[in-house]
């Protein structure tokens, strides 16, 4: 590759280093460091009260850090809050009540608050309502929406000004299973448009299929690269179930494949989906009556549990 063909350096959408914030004597965030890349979904994971919302408010420029450095789309929220506000879409964990405004009025007003002309804001609002399947509620007051519909409106609201970065605070909270699946699809679509998404949750399983990267947080601190490596490792664990468990274990032993025994079969380590496909084909070809085969549970959950164990 010649120097002319080299891609420009990729700057992260969010870069935060050593961020801290206290409320009186409560040290809500002690030391948070994270990077959120464009085109990816990054999870911010940790138990209730560990400081996720406080950190996200600081990233959104809505709360001042006591210490640390934050850059959002290259801008510092302390000195360039307008640039940060334009770059960020914020979906709070609780949607404020907008009473009698209709869904479309709400989105139009939010758009106008970003200085988008009314007609354009309205058109954008309509297209977003269509995207989150709320078009039939366009002219109805927001108070008639169910919890799941409100979350969808809240997501649309966060997207009105086409932000480069989206912060979603516990977006799946209180959603029924169907709405969760839809949320996952929306979030993946938003990332595929090249936006950076940071999504917080204390419920791990719902994030597993949604995220590319994970940042773990505990008692106000982010836990660094160890966690990311553990997630990558956990993702390589597959579980195989066989009608004939002995035949499975014999085949693995004969082929010198390391495995752990698990009820109804075995756990093996597989690098990626292509290798999983080969392994499955090989097992079936060898006459092992495999009836189930897949990743061994939630990678994020395994990591979280392992970290909790470390701290005990
Ligand atoms: N405005 C506030 N005033 C006082 N304490 C707060 C405030 N906001 C958050 N806290 C405290 O800071 C800690 C972290 O809270 P939060 O960031 O909401 O955590 P999470 O979102 O992970 O549940 C908690 O102990 C919480 O009680
Ligand atoms: Mg919170």
mmCIF file of C-alpha atoms and ligand atoms in Angstrom:
data_model
loop_
_atom_site.group_PDB
_atom_site.id
_atom_site.type_symbol
_atom_site.label_atom_id
_atom_site.label_comp_id
_atom_site.label_asym_id
_atom_site.label_seq_id
_atom_site.Cartn_x
_atom_site.Cartn_y
_atom_site.Cartn_z
ATOM 1 C CA UNK A 1 0.000 0.000 0.000
ATOM 2 C CA UNK A 2 1.431 3.396 -0.935
ATOM 3 C CA UNK A 3 1.127 6.301 1.388
ATOM 4 C CA UNK A 4 -1.549 7.839 -0.852
ATOM 5 C CA UNK A 5 -3.825 4.853 -0.472
ATOM 6 C CA UNK A 6 -3.603 4.823 3.292
ATOM 7 C CA UNK A 7 -6.883 5.472 5.022
ATOM 8 C CA UNK A 8 -7.028 8.549 7.246
ATOM 9 C CA UNK A 9 -6.485 7.773 10.933
ATOM 10 C CA UNK A 10 -9.665 6.590 12.587
ATOM 11 C CA UNK A 11 -10.562 8.821 15.491
ATOM 12 C CA UNK A 12 -12.898 7.318 18.032
ATOM 13 C CA UNK A 13 -16.352 8.818 18.375
ATOM 14 C CA UNK A 14 -15.946 8.981 22.145
ATOM 15 C CA UNK A 15 -12.732 8.950 24.093
ATOM 16 C CA UNK A 16 -12.897 9.307 27.863
ATOM 17 C CA UNK A 17 -9.930 9.034 30.198
ATOM 18 C CA UNK A 18 -9.859 9.042 33.990
ATOM 19 C CA UNK A 19 -13.299 10.600 34.305
ATOM 20 C CA UNK A 20 -14.642 11.155 37.838
ATOM 21 C CA UNK A 21 -17.688 12.757 39.406
ATOM 22 C CA UNK A 22 -18.991 12.955 42.968
ATOM 23 C CA UNK A 23 -22.357 14.036 44.353
ATOM 24 C CA UNK A 24 -21.507 15.365 47.801
ATOM 25 C CA UNK A 25 -19.903 12.447 49.589
ATOM 26 C CA UNK A 26 -21.067 9.900 46.990
ATOM 27 C CA UNK A 27 -18.325 9.149 44.466
ATOM 28 C CA UNK A 28 -20.650 8.137 41.622
ATOM 29 C CA UNK A 29 -17.867 7.735 39.029
ATOM 30 C CA UNK A 30 -14.315 7.246 40.301
ATOM 31 C CA UNK A 31 -12.202 6.439 37.302
ATOM 32 C CA UNK A 32 -13.793 5.751 33.946
ATOM 33 C CA UNK A 33 -11.844 5.212 30.757
ATOM 34 C CA UNK A 34 -13.449 4.074 27.534
ATOM 35 C CA UNK A 35 -13.389 4.338 23.774
ATOM 36 C CA UNK A 36 -16.445 4.109 21.554
ATOM 37 C CA UNK A 37 -15.817 3.506 17.854
ATOM 38 C CA UNK A 38 -17.892 4.623 14.890
ATOM 39 C CA UNK A 39 -20.048 1.983 13.263
ATOM 40 C CA UNK A 40 -19.969 -0.169 16.374
ATOM 41 C CA UNK A 41 -22.248 -0.881 19.288
ATOM 42 C CA UNK A 42 -20.435 -0.719 22.615
ATOM 43 C CA UNK A 43 -22.045 -1.989 25.792
ATOM 44 C CA UNK A 44 -21.606 -0.282 29.150
ATOM 45 C CA UNK A 45 -22.313 -3.046 31.618
ATOM 46 C CA UNK A 46 -22.548 -3.051 35.375
ATOM 47 C CA UNK A 47 -24.899 -3.471 38.324
ATOM 48 C CA UNK A 48 -27.369 -0.822 39.432
ATOM 49 C CA UNK A 49 -25.662 2.124 41.085
ATOM 50 C CA UNK A 50 -22.217 1.509 39.553
ATOM 51 C CA UNK A 51 -22.226 4.882 37.801
ATOM 52 C CA UNK A 52 -23.430 4.171 34.237
ATOM 53 C CA UNK A 53 -25.985 6.971 34.031
ATOM 54 C CA UNK A 54 -23.647 9.483 35.658
ATOM 55 C CA UNK A 55 -20.917 8.604 33.154
ATOM 56 C CA UNK A 56 -23.288 8.872 30.191
ATOM 57 C CA UNK A 57 -24.569 12.255 31.359
ATOM 58 C CA UNK A 58 -20.974 13.476 31.398
ATOM 59 C CA UNK A 59 -20.334 12.069 27.913
ATOM 60 C CA UNK A 60 -23.467 13.840 26.689
ATOM 61 C CA UNK A 61 -22.211 17.112 28.142
ATOM 62 C CA UNK A 62 -25.158 17.290 30.536
ATOM 63 C CA UNK A 63 -23.054 16.931 33.685
ATOM 64 C CA UNK A 64 -19.604 18.332 34.435
ATOM 65 C CA UNK A 65 -16.861 15.885 35.373
ATOM 66 C CA UNK A 66 -14.730 16.696 38.427
ATOM 67 C CA UNK A 67 -11.708 15.193 36.707
ATOM 68 C CA UNK A 68 -10.645 13.484 33.504
ATOM 69 C CA UNK A 69 -10.760 14.147 29.787
ATOM 70 C CA UNK A 70 -13.675 13.608 27.416
ATOM 71 C CA UNK A 71 -13.761 14.015 23.638
ATOM 72 C CA UNK A 72 -16.944 13.482 21.684
ATOM 73 C CA UNK A 73 -16.489 13.645 17.910
ATOM 74 C CA UNK A 74 -13.246 15.412 18.769
ATOM 75 C CA UNK A 75 -14.910 18.110 20.899
ATOM 76 C CA UNK A 76 -14.505 18.750 24.618
ATOM 77 C CA UNK A 77 -17.910 19.008 26.354
ATOM 78 C CA UNK A 78 -16.479 21.505 28.863
ATOM 79 C CA UNK A 79 -15.410 24.040 26.270
ATOM 80 C CA UNK A 80 -17.466 23.156 23.200
ATOM 81 C CA UNK A 81 -20.852 22.015 24.442
ATOM 82 C CA UNK A 82 -22.607 23.112 21.225
ATOM 83 C CA UNK A 83 -20.499 20.755 19.117
ATOM 84 C CA UNK A 84 -21.061 17.912 21.570
ATOM 85 C CA UNK A 85 -24.799 18.547 21.666
ATOM 86 C CA UNK A 86 -24.958 18.441 17.866
ATOM 87 C CA UNK A 87 -22.950 15.207 17.735
ATOM 88 C CA UNK A 88 -24.878 13.312 20.400
ATOM 89 C CA UNK A 89 -28.287 11.694 20.547
ATOM 90 C CA UNK A 90 -29.295 10.943 24.122
ATOM 91 C CA UNK A 91 -31.961 8.411 25.066
ATOM 92 C CA UNK A 92 -32.532 8.697 28.819
ATOM 93 C CA UNK A 93 -33.591 5.736 30.940
ATOM 94 C CA UNK A 94 -36.893 7.438 31.707
ATOM 95 C CA UNK A 95 -38.744 9.377 29.065
ATOM 96 C CA UNK A 96 -40.070 12.645 30.418
ATOM 97 C CA UNK A 97 -43.810 13.032 30.036
ATOM 98 C CA UNK A 98 -44.868 15.251 27.166
ATOM 99 C CA UNK A 99 -48.538 15.148 28.027
ATOM 100 C CA UNK A 100 -50.641 16.504 25.239
ATOM 101 C CA UNK A 101 -48.134 16.902 22.441
ATOM 102 C CA UNK A 102 -48.537 14.438 19.606
ATOM 103 C CA UNK A 103 -45.659 12.180 18.624
ATOM 104 C CA UNK A 104 -45.030 14.183 15.463
ATOM 105 C CA UNK A 105 -45.239 17.537 17.269
ATOM 106 C CA UNK A 106 -42.757 16.244 19.799
ATOM 107 C CA UNK A 107 -40.207 15.216 17.186
ATOM 108 C CA UNK A 108 -40.741 18.435 15.223
ATOM 109 C CA UNK A 109 -40.144 20.563 18.326
ATOM 110 C CA UNK A 110 -37.051 18.609 19.251
ATOM 111 C CA UNK A 111 -35.775 19.079 15.691
ATOM 112 C CA UNK A 112 -36.432 22.806 15.901
ATOM 113 C CA UNK A 113 -34.527 22.961 19.164
ATOM 114 C CA UNK A 114 -31.561 21.812 17.063
ATOM 115 C CA UNK A 115 -32.286 24.721 14.697
ATOM 116 C CA UNK A 116 -33.707 22.495 11.980
ATOM 117 C CA UNK A 117 -36.413 24.444 10.043
ATOM 118 C CA UNK A 118 -39.948 23.358 11.026
ATOM 119 C CA UNK A 119 -40.915 21.755 7.698
ATOM 120 C CA UNK A 120 -37.697 19.794 7.531
ATOM 121 C CA UNK A 121 -37.965 18.753 11.197
ATOM 122 C CA UNK A 122 -41.513 17.565 10.568
ATOM 123 C CA UNK A 123 -40.452 15.514 7.525
ATOM 124 C CA UNK A 124 -37.600 13.995 9.499
ATOM 125 C CA UNK A 125 -39.999 13.269 12.373
ATOM 126 C CA UNK A 126 -42.389 11.467 10.032
ATOM 127 C CA UNK A 127 -39.658 9.338 8.511
ATOM 128 C CA UNK A 128 -38.376 8.391 11.979
ATOM 129 C CA UNK A 129 -41.892 7.511 13.173
ATOM 130 C CA UNK A 130 -42.144 5.230 10.163
ATOM 131 C CA UNK A 131 -38.767 3.698 10.978
ATOM 132 C CA UNK A 132 -39.800 2.829 14.555
ATOM 133 C CA UNK A 133 -43.281 1.727 13.447
ATOM 134 C CA UNK A 134 -45.203 4.481 15.194
ATOM 135 C CA UNK A 135 -46.609 6.227 12.122
ATOM 136 C CA UNK A 136 -50.186 5.529 13.160
ATOM 137 C CA UNK A 137 -49.491 7.432 16.381
ATOM 138 C CA UNK A 138 -48.111 10.506 14.603
ATOM 139 C CA UNK A 139 -51.071 12.697 15.552
ATOM 140 C CA UNK A 140 -51.938 11.062 18.862
ATOM 141 C CA UNK A 141 -50.787 12.438 22.199
ATOM 142 C CA UNK A 142 -47.659 10.776 23.564
ATOM 143 C CA UNK A 143 -49.436 9.944 26.823
ATOM 144 C CA UNK A 144 -51.400 7.133 25.103
ATOM 145 C CA UNK A 145 -48.203 5.236 24.246
ATOM 146 C CA UNK A 146 -47.278 2.001 26.004
ATOM 147 C CA UNK A 147 -43.882 1.651 27.648
ATOM 148 C CA UNK A 148 -42.410 -0.051 24.577
ATOM 149 C CA UNK A 149 -43.883 2.545 22.229
ATOM 150 C CA UNK A 150 -42.493 5.338 24.409
ATOM 151 C CA UNK A 151 -39.057 3.768 24.202
ATOM 152 C CA UNK A 152 -39.358 3.730 20.416
ATOM 153 C CA UNK A 153 -40.405 7.377 20.384
ATOM 154 C CA UNK A 154 -37.519 8.167 22.689
ATOM 155 C CA UNK A 155 -35.150 6.468 20.245
ATOM 156 C CA UNK A 156 -36.648 8.460 17.361
ATOM 157 C CA UNK A 157 -36.246 11.637 19.404
ATOM 158 C CA UNK A 158 -32.553 10.872 19.921
ATOM 159 C CA UNK A 159 -32.094 10.561 16.142
ATOM 160 C CA UNK A 160 -33.892 13.716 14.949
ATOM 161 C CA UNK A 161 -30.701 15.726 14.358
ATOM 162 C CA UNK A 162 -28.777 12.852 12.743
ATOM 163 C CA UNK A 163 -26.233 12.533 15.537
ATOM 164 C CA UNK A 164 -22.912 10.784 14.920
ATOM 165 C CA UNK A 165 -23.012 9.260 18.398
ATOM 166 C CA UNK A 166 -25.937 7.688 20.204
ATOM 167 C CA UNK A 167 -26.084 7.152 23.963
ATOM 168 C CA UNK A 168 -28.825 4.763 25.090
ATOM 169 C CA UNK A 169 -29.343 4.419 28.827
ATOM 170 C CA UNK A 170 -30.947 1.056 29.670
ATOM 171 C CA UNK A 171 -33.073 1.143 26.514
ATOM 172 C CA UNK A 172 -34.467 -2.364 26.962
ATOM 173 C CA UNK A 173 -35.680 -1.694 30.486
ATOM 174 C CA UNK A 174 -39.313 -2.746 30.824
ATOM 175 C CA UNK A 175 -39.678 -3.887 27.232
ATOM 176 C CA UNK A 176 -41.513 -7.057 26.294
ATOM 177 C CA UNK A 177 -39.546 -9.728 24.373
ATOM 178 C CA UNK A 178 -40.806 -8.643 20.965
ATOM 179 C CA UNK A 179 -39.886 -5.015 21.577
ATOM 180 C CA UNK A 180 -36.435 -6.120 22.706
ATOM 181 C CA UNK A 181 -35.832 -7.955 19.456
ATOM 182 C CA UNK A 182 -36.953 -4.858 17.532
ATOM 183 C CA UNK A 183 -34.734 -2.626 19.630
ATOM 184 C CA UNK A 184 -31.799 -4.879 18.817
ATOM 185 C CA UNK A 185 -32.556 -4.518 15.102
ATOM 186 C CA UNK A 186 -32.832 -0.720 15.333
ATOM 187 C CA UNK A 187 -29.563 -0.487 17.212
ATOM 188 C CA UNK A 188 -27.747 -2.646 14.668
ATOM 189 C CA UNK A 189 -29.192 -0.554 11.813
ATOM 190 C CA UNK A 190 -28.087 2.661 13.488
ATOM 191 C CA UNK A 191 -24.540 1.325 13.841
ATOM 192 C CA UNK A 192 -24.582 0.115 10.223
ATOM 193 C CA UNK A 193 -25.253 3.728 9.211
ATOM 194 C CA UNK A 194 -21.803 4.475 10.620
ATOM 195 C CA UNK A 195 -22.906 5.955 13.924
ATOM 196 C CA UNK A 196 -21.269 5.072 17.221
ATOM 197 C CA UNK A 197 -23.625 3.605 19.804
ATOM 198 C CA UNK A 198 -23.018 3.259 23.533
ATOM 199 C CA UNK A 199 -25.728 1.254 25.256
ATOM 200 C CA UNK A 200 -25.889 0.707 28.997
ATOM 201 C CA UNK A 201 -27.536 -2.196 30.755
ATOM 202 C CA UNK A 202 -27.451 -4.238 33.901
ATOM 203 C CA UNK A 203 -29.190 -7.106 32.078
ATOM 204 C CA UNK A 204 -26.505 -8.940 30.184
ATOM 205 C CA UNK A 205 -28.258 -11.460 28.028
ATOM 206 C CA UNK A 206 -30.167 -8.827 26.083
ATOM 207 C CA UNK A 207 -26.918 -7.175 25.001
ATOM 208 C CA UNK A 208 -25.093 -10.244 23.821
ATOM 209 C CA UNK A 209 -26.300 -10.243 20.241
ATOM 210 C CA UNK A 210 -26.410 -6.484 19.970
ATOM 211 C CA UNK A 211 -22.891 -5.406 20.810
ATOM 212 C CA UNK A 212 -19.435 -5.419 19.235
ATOM 213 C CA UNK A 213 -17.474 -4.194 22.243
ATOM 214 C CA UNK A 214 -18.113 -4.223 25.969
ATOM 215 C CA UNK A 215 -16.970 -1.983 28.794
ATOM 216 C CA UNK A 216 -17.579 -3.331 32.279
ATOM 217 C CA UNK A 217 -18.096 -1.001 35.190
ATOM 218 C CA UNK A 218 -18.014 -1.694 38.906
ATOM 219 C CA UNK A 219 -18.305 0.791 41.775
ATOM 220 C CA UNK A 220 -17.566 3.786 39.607
ATOM 221 C CA UNK A 221 -14.613 2.273 37.776
ATOM 222 C CA UNK A 222 -14.335 0.857 34.269
ATOM 223 C CA UNK A 223 -12.527 -2.446 34.239
ATOM 224 C CA UNK A 224 -10.311 -2.131 31.167
ATOM 225 C CA UNK A 225 -9.043 -4.516 28.538
ATOM 226 C CA UNK A 226 -9.077 -7.674 30.632
ATOM 227 C CA UNK A 227 -12.836 -7.731 30.332
ATOM 228 C CA UNK A 228 -12.763 -7.375 26.541
ATOM 229 C CA UNK A 229 -10.332 -10.274 26.288
ATOM 230 C CA UNK A 230 -12.551 -12.372 28.520
ATOM 231 C CA UNK A 231 -15.566 -11.694 26.338
ATOM 232 C CA UNK A 232 -13.609 -12.693 23.224
ATOM 233 C CA UNK A 233 -12.556 -15.888 24.991
ATOM 234 C CA UNK A 234 -16.057 -16.672 26.224
ATOM 235 C CA UNK A 235 -17.373 -16.262 22.661
ATOM 236 C CA UNK A 236 -15.176 -19.182 21.573
ATOM 237 C CA UNK A 237 -16.851 -21.648 23.943
ATOM 238 C CA UNK A 238 -19.288 -23.964 22.208
ATOM 239 C CA UNK A 239 -21.494 -26.612 23.665
ATOM 240 C CA UNK A 240 -22.291 -29.830 21.810
ATOM 241 C CA UNK A 241 -25.171 -32.111 22.755
ATOM 242 C CA UNK A 242 -25.235 -35.674 21.488
ATOM 243 C CA UNK A 243 -27.855 -38.426 21.756
ATOM 244 C CA UNK A 244 -24.883 -40.686 22.391
ATOM 245 C CA UNK A 245 -22.615 -38.805 24.802
ATOM 246 C CA UNK A 246 -19.937 -41.506 24.848
ATOM 247 C CA UNK A 247 -19.673 -41.523 21.054
ATOM 248 C CA UNK A 248 -19.168 -37.736 21.118
ATOM 249 C CA UNK A 249 -16.459 -37.870 23.755
ATOM 250 C CA UNK A 250 -14.734 -40.783 21.993
ATOM 251 C CA UNK A 251 -14.688 -38.892 18.694
ATOM 252 C CA UNK A 252 -13.227 -35.807 20.389
ATOM 253 C CA UNK A 253 -10.627 -37.874 22.251
ATOM 254 C CA UNK A 254 -9.614 -39.790 19.113
ATOM 255 C CA UNK A 255 -9.155 -36.523 17.232
ATOM 256 C CA UNK A 256 -7.187 -35.034 20.188
ATOM 257 C CA UNK A 257 -9.714 -32.198 20.584
ATOM 258 C CA UNK A 258 -9.596 -30.842 24.162
ATOM 259 C CA UNK A 259 -13.032 -30.704 25.766
ATOM 260 C CA UNK A 260 -14.788 -30.377 29.099
ATOM 261 C CA UNK A 261 -17.599 -32.709 29.996
ATOM 262 C CA UNK A 262 -21.007 -31.079 30.161
ATOM 263 C CA UNK A 263 -24.405 -32.589 30.777
ATOM 264 C CA UNK A 264 -25.603 -34.295 27.598
ATOM 265 C CA UNK A 265 -22.369 -33.654 25.750
ATOM 266 C CA UNK A 266 -19.217 -31.546 25.892
ATOM 267 C CA UNK A 267 -17.813 -28.021 25.812
ATOM 268 C CA UNK A 268 -15.203 -27.247 23.191
ATOM 269 C CA UNK A 269 -13.256 -24.184 22.138
ATOM 270 C CA UNK A 270 -13.931 -22.981 18.590
ATOM 271 C CA UNK A 271 -12.293 -19.905 17.076
ATOM 272 C CA UNK A 272 -15.103 -18.580 14.907
ATOM 273 C CA UNK A 273 -18.255 -19.420 12.970
ATOM 274 C CA UNK A 274 -16.374 -20.889 10.018
ATOM 275 C CA UNK A 275 -14.573 -23.321 12.327
ATOM 276 C CA UNK A 276 -17.859 -24.083 14.072
ATOM 277 C CA UNK A 277 -19.360 -25.077 10.734
ATOM 278 C CA UNK A 278 -16.388 -27.363 9.997
ATOM 279 C CA UNK A 279 -16.517 -28.919 13.459
ATOM 280 C CA UNK A 280 -20.221 -29.642 13.162
ATOM 281 C CA UNK A 281 -19.809 -31.150 9.686
ATOM 282 C CA UNK A 282 -16.927 -33.297 10.941
ATOM 283 C CA UNK A 283 -18.892 -34.576 13.980
ATOM 284 C CA UNK A 284 -21.949 -35.463 11.925
ATOM 285 C CA UNK A 285 -19.735 -37.047 9.253
ATOM 286 C CA UNK A 286 -18.060 -39.153 11.963
ATOM 287 C CA UNK A 287 -21.485 -40.541 12.871
ATOM 288 C CA UNK A 288 -21.905 -38.707 16.187
ATOM 289 C CA UNK A 289 -25.657 -38.153 16.721
ATOM 290 C CA UNK A 290 -25.402 -34.398 17.476
ATOM 291 C CA UNK A 291 -28.796 -32.884 18.139
ATOM 292 C CA UNK A 292 -27.753 -29.450 19.387
ATOM 293 C CA UNK A 293 -24.705 -27.292 18.836
ATOM 294 C CA UNK A 294 -24.056 -23.666 19.677
ATOM 295 C CA UNK A 295 -22.261 -20.968 21.673
ATOM 296 C CA UNK A 296 -22.193 -21.897 25.365
ATOM 297 C CA UNK A 297 -24.516 -19.285 26.788
ATOM 298 C CA UNK A 298 -24.003 -15.564 27.015
ATOM 299 C CA UNK A 299 -20.388 -14.442 26.548
ATOM 300 C CA UNK A 300 -21.071 -11.217 28.413
ATOM 301 C CA UNK A 301 -22.740 -13.081 31.250
ATOM 302 C CA UNK A 302 -19.857 -15.526 31.608
ATOM 303 C CA UNK A 303 -17.426 -12.628 31.719
ATOM 304 C CA UNK A 304 -19.478 -10.724 34.243
ATOM 305 C CA UNK A 305 -19.741 -13.755 36.493
ATOM 306 C CA UNK A 306 -16.012 -14.441 36.222
ATOM 307 C CA UNK A 307 -15.262 -10.866 37.245
ATOM 308 C CA UNK A 308 -17.646 -10.990 40.176
ATOM 309 C CA UNK A 309 -15.872 -14.162 41.266
ATOM 310 C CA UNK A 310 -12.499 -12.440 41.054
ATOM 311 C CA UNK A 311 -13.655 -9.786 43.440
ATOM 312 C CA UNK A 312 -14.994 -12.157 46.067
HETATM 313 N N1 LIG B 1 -27.921 13.490 41.352
HETATM 314 C C1 LIG B 1 -27.415 12.657 42.262
HETATM 315 N N2 LIG B 1 -27.258 13.024 43.543
HETATM 316 C C2 LIG B 1 -26.726 12.182 44.459
HETATM 317 N N3 LIG B 1 -26.307 10.925 44.184
HETATM 318 C C3 LIG B 1 -26.436 10.494 42.926
HETATM 319 C C4 LIG B 1 -26.998 11.324 41.896
HETATM 320 N N4 LIG B 1 -26.988 10.624 40.747
HETATM 321 C C5 LIG B 1 -26.460 9.411 41.031
HETATM 322 N N5 LIG B 1 -26.131 9.334 42.340
HETATM 323 C C6 LIG B 1 -25.497 8.182 43.011
HETATM 324 O O1 LIG B 1 -24.347 7.830 42.269
HETATM 325 C C7 LIG B 1 -24.212 6.423 42.153
HETATM 326 C C8 LIG B 1 -24.221 6.016 40.687
HETATM 327 O O2 LIG B 1 -25.520 6.242 40.159
HETATM 328 P P1 LIG B 1 -25.890 6.010 38.626
HETATM 329 O O3 LIG B 1 -24.898 6.716 37.776
HETATM 330 O O4 LIG B 1 -27.308 6.380 38.461
HETATM 331 O O5 LIG B 1 -25.668 4.443 38.480
HETATM 332 P P2 LIG B 1 -26.299 3.416 37.423
HETATM 333 O O6 LIG B 1 -26.813 4.210 36.273
HETATM 334 O O7 LIG B 1 -25.165 2.513 37.067
HETATM 335 O O8 LIG B 1 -27.373 2.669 38.131
HETATM 336 C C9 LIG B 1 -25.345 5.840 42.973
HETATM 337 O O9 LIG B 1 -24.859 5.566 44.263
HETATM 338 C C10 LIG B 1 -26.362 6.947 42.991
HETATM 339 O O10 LIG B 1 -27.165 6.874 44.136
HETATM 340 MG MG1 LIG B 2 -28.684 4.207 35.402
#
